[in-house]
PDB file of C-alpha atoms in Angstrom:
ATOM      1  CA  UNK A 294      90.541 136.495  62.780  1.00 52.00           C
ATOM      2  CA  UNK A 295      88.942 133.381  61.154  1.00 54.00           C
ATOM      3  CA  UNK A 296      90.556 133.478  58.389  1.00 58.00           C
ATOM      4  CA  UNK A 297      93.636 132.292  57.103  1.00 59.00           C
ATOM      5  CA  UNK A 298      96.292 134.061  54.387  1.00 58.00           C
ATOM      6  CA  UNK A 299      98.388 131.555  52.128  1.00 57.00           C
ATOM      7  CA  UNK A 300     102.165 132.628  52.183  1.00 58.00           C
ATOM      8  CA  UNK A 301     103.617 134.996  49.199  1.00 56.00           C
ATOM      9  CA  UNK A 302     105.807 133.165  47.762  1.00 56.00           C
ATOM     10  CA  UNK A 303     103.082 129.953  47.666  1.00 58.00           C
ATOM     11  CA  UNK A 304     100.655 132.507  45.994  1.00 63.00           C
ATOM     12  CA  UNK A 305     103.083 132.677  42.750  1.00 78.00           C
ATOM     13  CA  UNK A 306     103.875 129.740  42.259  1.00 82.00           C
ATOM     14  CA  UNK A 307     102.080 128.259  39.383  1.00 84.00           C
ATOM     15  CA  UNK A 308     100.021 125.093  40.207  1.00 84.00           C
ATOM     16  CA  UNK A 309     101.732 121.236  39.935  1.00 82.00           C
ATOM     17  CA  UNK A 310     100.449 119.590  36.641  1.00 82.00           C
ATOM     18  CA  UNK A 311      97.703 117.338  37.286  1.00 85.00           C
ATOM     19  CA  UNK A 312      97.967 114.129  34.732  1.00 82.00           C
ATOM     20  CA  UNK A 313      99.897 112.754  31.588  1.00 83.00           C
ATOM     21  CA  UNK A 314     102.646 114.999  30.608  1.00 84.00           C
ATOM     22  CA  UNK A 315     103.317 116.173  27.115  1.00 85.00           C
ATOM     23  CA  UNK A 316     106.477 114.447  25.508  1.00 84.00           C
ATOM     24  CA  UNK A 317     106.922 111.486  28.011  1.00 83.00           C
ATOM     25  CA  UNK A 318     105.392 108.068  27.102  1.00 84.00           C
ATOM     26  CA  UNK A 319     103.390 105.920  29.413  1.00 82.00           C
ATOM     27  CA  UNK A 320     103.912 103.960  30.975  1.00 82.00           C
ATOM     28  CA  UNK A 321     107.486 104.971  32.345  1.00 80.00           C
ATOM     29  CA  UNK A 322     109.532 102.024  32.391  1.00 82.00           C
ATOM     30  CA  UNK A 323     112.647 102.245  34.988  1.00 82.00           C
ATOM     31  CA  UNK A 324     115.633 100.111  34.586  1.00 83.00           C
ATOM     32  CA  UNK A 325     117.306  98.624  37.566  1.00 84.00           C
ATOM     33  CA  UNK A 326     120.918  97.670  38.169  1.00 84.00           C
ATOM     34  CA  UNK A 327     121.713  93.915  38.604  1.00 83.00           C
ATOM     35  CA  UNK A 328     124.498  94.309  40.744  1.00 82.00           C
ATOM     36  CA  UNK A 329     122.896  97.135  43.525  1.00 84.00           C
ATOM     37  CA  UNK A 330     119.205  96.416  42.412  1.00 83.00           C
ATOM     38  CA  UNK A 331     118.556 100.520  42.631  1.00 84.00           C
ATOM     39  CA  UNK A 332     117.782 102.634  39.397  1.00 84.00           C
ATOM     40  CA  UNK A 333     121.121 103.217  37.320  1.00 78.00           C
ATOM     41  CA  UNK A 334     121.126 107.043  38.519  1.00 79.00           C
ATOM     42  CA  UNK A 335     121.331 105.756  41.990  1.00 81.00           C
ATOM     43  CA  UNK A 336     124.329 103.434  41.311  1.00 80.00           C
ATOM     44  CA  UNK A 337     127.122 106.626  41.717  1.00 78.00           C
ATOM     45  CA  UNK A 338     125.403 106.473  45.524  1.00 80.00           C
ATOM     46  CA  UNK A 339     126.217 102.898  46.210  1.00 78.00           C
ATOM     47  CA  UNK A 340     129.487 101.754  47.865  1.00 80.00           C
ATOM     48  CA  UNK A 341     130.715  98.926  45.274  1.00 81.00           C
ATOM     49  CA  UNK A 342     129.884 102.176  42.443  1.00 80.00           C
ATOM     50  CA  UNK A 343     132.860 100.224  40.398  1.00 84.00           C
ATOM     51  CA  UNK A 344     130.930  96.565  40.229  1.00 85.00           C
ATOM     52  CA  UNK A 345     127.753  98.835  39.125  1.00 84.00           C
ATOM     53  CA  UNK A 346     129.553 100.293  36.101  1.00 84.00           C
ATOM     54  CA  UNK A 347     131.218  96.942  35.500  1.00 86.00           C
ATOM     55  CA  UNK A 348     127.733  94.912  35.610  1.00 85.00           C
ATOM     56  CA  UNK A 349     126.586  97.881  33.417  1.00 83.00           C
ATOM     57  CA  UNK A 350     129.513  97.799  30.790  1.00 85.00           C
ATOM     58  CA  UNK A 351     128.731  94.410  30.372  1.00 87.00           C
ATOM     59  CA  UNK A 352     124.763  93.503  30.196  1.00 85.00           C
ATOM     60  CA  UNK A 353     123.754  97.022  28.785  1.00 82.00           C
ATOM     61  CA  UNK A 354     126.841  98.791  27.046  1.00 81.00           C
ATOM     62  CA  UNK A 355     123.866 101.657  25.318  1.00 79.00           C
ATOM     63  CA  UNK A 356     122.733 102.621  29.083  1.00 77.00           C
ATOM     64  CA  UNK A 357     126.397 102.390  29.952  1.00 75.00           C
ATOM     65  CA  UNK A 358     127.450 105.343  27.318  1.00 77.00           C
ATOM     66  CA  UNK A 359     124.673 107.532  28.443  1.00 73.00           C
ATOM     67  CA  UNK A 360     125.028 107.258  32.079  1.00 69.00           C
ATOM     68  CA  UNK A 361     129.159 107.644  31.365  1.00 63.00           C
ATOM     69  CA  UNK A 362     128.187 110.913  28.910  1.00 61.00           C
ATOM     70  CA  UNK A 363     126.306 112.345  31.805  1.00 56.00           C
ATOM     71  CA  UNK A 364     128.580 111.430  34.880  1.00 52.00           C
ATOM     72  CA  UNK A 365     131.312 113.081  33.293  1.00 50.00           C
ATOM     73  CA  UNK A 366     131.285 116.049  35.357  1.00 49.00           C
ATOM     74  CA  UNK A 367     129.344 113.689  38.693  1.00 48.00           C
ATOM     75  CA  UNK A 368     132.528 112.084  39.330  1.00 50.00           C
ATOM     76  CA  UNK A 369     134.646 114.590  40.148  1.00 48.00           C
ATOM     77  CA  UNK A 370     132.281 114.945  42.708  1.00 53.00           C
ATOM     78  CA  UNK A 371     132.552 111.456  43.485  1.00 51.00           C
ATOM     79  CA  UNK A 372     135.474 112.259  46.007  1.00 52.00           C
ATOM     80  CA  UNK A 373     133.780 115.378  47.621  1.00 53.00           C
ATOM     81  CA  UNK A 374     130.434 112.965  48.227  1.00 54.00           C
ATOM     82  CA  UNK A 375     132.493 110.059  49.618  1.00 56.00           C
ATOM     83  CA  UNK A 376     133.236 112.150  53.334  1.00 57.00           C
ATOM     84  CA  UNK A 377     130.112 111.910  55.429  1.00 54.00           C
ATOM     85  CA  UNK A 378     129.701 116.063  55.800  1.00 57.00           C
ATOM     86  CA  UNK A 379     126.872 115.670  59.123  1.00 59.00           C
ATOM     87  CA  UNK A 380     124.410 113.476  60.648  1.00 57.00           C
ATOM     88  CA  UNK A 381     123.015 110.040  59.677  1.00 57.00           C
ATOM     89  CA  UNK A 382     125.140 106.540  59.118  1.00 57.00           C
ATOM     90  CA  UNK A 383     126.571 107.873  56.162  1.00 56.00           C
ATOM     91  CA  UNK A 384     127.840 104.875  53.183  1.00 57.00           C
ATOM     92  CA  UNK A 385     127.877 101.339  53.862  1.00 59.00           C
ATOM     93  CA  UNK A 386     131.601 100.282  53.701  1.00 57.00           C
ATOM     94  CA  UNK A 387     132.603  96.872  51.799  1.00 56.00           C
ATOM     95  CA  UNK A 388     133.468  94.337  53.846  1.00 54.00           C
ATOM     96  CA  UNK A 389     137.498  93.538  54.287  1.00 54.00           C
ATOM     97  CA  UNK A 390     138.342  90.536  52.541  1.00 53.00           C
ATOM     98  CA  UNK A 391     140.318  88.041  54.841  1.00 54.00           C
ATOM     99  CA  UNK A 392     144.182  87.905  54.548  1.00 55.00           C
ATOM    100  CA  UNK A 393     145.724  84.152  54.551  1.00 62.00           C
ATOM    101  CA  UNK A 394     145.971  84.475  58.169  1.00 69.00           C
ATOM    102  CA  UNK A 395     147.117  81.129  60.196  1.00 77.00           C
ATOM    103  CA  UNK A 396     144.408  79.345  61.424  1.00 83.00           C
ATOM    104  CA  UNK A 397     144.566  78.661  65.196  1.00 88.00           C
ATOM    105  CA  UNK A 398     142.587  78.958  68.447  1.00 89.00           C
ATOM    106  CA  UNK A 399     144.371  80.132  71.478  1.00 89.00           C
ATOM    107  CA  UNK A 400     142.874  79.326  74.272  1.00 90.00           C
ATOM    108  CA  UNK A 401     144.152  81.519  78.148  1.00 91.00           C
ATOM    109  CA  UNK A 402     142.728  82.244  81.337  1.00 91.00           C
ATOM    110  CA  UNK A 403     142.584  85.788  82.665  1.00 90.00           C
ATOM    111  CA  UNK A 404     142.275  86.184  86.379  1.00 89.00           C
ATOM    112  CA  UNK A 405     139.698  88.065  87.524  1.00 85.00           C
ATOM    113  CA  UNK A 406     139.435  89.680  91.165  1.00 83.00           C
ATOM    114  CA  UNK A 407     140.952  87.085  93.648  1.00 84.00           C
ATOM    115  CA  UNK A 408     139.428  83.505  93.553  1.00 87.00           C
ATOM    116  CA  UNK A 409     137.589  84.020  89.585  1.00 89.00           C
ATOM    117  CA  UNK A 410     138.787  83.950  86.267  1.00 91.00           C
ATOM    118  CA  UNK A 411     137.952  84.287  82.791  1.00 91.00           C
ATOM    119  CA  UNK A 412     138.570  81.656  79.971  1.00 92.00           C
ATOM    120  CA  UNK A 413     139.394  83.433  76.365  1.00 91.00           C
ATOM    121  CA  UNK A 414     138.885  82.156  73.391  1.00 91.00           C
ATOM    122  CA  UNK A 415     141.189  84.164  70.584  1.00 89.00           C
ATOM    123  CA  UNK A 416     140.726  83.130  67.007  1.00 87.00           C
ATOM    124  CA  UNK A 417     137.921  81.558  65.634  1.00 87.00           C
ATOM    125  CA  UNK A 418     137.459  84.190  63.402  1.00 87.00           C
ATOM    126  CA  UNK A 419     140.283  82.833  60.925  1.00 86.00           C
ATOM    127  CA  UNK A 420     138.069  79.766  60.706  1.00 85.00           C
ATOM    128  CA  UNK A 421     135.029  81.984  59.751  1.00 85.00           C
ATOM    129  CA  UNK A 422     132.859  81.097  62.585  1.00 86.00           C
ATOM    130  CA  UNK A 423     130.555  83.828  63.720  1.00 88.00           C
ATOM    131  CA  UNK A 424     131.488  84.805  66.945  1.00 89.00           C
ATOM    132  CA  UNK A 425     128.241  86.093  68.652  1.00 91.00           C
ATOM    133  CA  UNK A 426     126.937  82.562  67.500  1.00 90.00           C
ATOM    134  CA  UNK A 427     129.782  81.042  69.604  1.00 91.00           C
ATOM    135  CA  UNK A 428     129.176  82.971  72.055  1.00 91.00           C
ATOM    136  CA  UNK A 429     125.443  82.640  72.364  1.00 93.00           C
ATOM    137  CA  UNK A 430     126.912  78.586  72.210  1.00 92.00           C
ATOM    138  CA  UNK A 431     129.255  78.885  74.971  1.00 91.00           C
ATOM    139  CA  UNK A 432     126.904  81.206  77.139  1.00 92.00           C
ATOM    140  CA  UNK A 433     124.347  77.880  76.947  1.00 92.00           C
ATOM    141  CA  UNK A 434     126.252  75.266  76.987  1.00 91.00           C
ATOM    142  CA  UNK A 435     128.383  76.372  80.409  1.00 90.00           C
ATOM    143  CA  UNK A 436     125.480  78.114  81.560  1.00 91.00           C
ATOM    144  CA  UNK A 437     127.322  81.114  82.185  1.00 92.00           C
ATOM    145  CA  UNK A 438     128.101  85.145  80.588  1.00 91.00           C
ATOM    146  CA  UNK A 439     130.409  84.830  77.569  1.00 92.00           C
ATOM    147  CA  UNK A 440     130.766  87.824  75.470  1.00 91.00           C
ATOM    148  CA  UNK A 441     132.724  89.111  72.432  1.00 92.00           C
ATOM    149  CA  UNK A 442     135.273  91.846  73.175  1.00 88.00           C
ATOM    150  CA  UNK A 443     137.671  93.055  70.564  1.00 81.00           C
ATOM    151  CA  UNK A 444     137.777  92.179  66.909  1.00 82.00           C
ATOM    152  CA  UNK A 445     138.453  88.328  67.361  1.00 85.00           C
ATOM    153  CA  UNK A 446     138.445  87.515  71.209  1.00 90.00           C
ATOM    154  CA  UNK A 447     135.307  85.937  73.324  1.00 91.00           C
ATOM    155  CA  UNK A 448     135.542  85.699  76.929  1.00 93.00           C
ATOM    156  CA  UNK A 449     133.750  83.205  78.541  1.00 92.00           C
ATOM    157  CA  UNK A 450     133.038  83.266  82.521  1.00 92.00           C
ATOM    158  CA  UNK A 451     134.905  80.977  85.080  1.00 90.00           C
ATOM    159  CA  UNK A 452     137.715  78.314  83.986  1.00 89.00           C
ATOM    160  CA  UNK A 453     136.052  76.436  80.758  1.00 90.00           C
ATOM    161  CA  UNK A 454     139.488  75.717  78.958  1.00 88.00           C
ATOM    162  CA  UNK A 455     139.663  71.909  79.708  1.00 87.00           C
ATOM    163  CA  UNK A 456     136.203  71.645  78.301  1.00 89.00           C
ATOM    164  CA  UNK A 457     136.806  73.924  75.416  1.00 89.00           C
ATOM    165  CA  UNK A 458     139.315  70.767  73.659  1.00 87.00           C
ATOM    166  CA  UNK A 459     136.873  68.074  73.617  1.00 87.00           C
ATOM    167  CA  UNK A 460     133.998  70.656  72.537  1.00 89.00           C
ATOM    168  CA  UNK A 461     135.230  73.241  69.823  1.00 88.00           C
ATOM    169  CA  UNK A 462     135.909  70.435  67.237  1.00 88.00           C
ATOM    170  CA  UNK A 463     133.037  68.609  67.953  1.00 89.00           C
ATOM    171  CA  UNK A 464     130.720  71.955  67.242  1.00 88.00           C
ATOM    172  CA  UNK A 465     132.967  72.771  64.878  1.00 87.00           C
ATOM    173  CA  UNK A 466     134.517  70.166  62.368  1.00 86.00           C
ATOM    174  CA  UNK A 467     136.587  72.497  60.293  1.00 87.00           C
ATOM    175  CA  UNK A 468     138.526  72.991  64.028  1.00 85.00           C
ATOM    176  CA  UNK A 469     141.014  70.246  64.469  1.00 84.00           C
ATOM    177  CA  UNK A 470     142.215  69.422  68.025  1.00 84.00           C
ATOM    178  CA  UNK A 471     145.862  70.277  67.078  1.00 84.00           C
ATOM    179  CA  UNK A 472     145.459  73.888  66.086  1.00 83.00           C
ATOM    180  CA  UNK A 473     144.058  74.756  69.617  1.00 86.00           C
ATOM    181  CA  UNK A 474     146.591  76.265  71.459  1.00 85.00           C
ATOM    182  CA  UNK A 475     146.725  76.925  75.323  1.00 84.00           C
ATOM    183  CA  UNK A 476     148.988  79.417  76.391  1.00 86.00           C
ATOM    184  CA  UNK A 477     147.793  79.092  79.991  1.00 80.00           C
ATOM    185  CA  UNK A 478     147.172  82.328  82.259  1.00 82.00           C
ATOM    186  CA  UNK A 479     147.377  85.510  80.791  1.00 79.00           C
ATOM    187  CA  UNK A 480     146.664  89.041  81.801  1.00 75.00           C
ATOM    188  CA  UNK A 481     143.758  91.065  79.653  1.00 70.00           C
ATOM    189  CA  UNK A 482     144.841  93.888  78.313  1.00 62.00           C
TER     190      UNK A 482
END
C-alpha cells in the first residue's frame, strides 16, 4: 500500500540526456529580431510579421533565405493561425493610423434627470490628446466625475462649458480658441 507504481508509458520512455549534446556547439548563440526583439522563429507569431521580414531582408539577407526556405510551407498557415480558435487575448492588433480628420472640439450639454446636466467634450482625439489624461484633468480641476464614453467623447458632470473656452487652450496649446465649437444642448445618444 506504501508503495508507489510509475505509469507505463513513463516506464519506456528512454531517459532525457543529461549534458553537452553531440553535434551542437557551445555555447548556443540565439539571434534576435530588431524590429519585434523575439528570436527570428518567433517573428511569423508577431502582428507587424511583414516589418520582421523587412528588418530581416535588410540587416541579415543569409538568415533571411533560411528562415524564407523553411517558412515556405508556415505561411500558408499564416491565415489559418491569424483567427483566435479559443481562450486567451489572442494577437495584439496594430494600431489604426489616423485619417486627416478636421480638427475641432465640440463642446454640448446633455440634460440629465430634471434640474442636472452633463457637459461633453467630443474631439480631442483629432488633436492627439489622451483622453483618460483629460479626463483625470477635468475630474480635478472641476472637482467633479468626468469619464470617457465612446471612441472620442468625455463627459464631464454638471454645466462646465463656459469654463471649458478659457481652459482647453491654455492646457492645451496645440487647441486654438476658434476650433472649439458649442453646439449648445444636445440629447446623448
Amino acid at each position: 500500500m506504501g508503495e508507489t507504481e510509475k505509469p507505463a508509458a513513463a516506464a519506456n520512455d528512454p531517459p532525457l540526456p543529461v549534458g553537452p549534446q553531440p553535434g551542437i556547439n557551445y555555447p548556443i548563440k540565439v539571434e534576435y529580431c530588431g524590429n519585434c526583439s523575439m528570436p527570428f522563429e518567433f517573428c511569423e507569431n508577431y502582428p507587424d510579421y511583414e516589418g520582421c521580414k523587412d528588418w530581416l531582408a535588410k540587416n541579415m539577407p543569409d538568415q533571411f533565405e533560411r528562415l524564407s526556405v523553411a517558412g515556405g510551407e508556415a505561411e500558408a498557415e499564416a491565415d489559418e493561425k491569424k483567427r483566435q480558435k479559443r481562450g486567451g487575448k489572442g494577437m495584439m492588433k496594430p494600431k489604426k493610423k489616423e485619417a486627416d480628420v478636421e480638427k475641432k472640439i465640440v463642446l454640448s450639454i446633455a440634460p440629465r434627470g430634471k434640474k442636472k446636466a452633463v457637459t461633453v467634450v467630443q474631439g480631442m482625439r483629432t488633436f492627439g490628446i489622451d483622453l483618460k489624461v483629460a479626463s483625470k484633468f477635468f475630474s480635478s480641476k472641476f472637482a467633479c466625475s468626468s469619464s470617457v464614453t465612446g471612441d472620442d467623447e468625455i463627459v464631464i458632470q454638471g454645466d462646465v462649458k463656459d469654463e471649458l473656452f478659457d481652459i482647453l487652450p491654455e492646457k492645451w496649446p496645440e487647441i486654438d480658441e476658434d476650433l472649439i465649437d458649442d453646439i449648445g444642448e444636445k440629447k446623448r445618444s
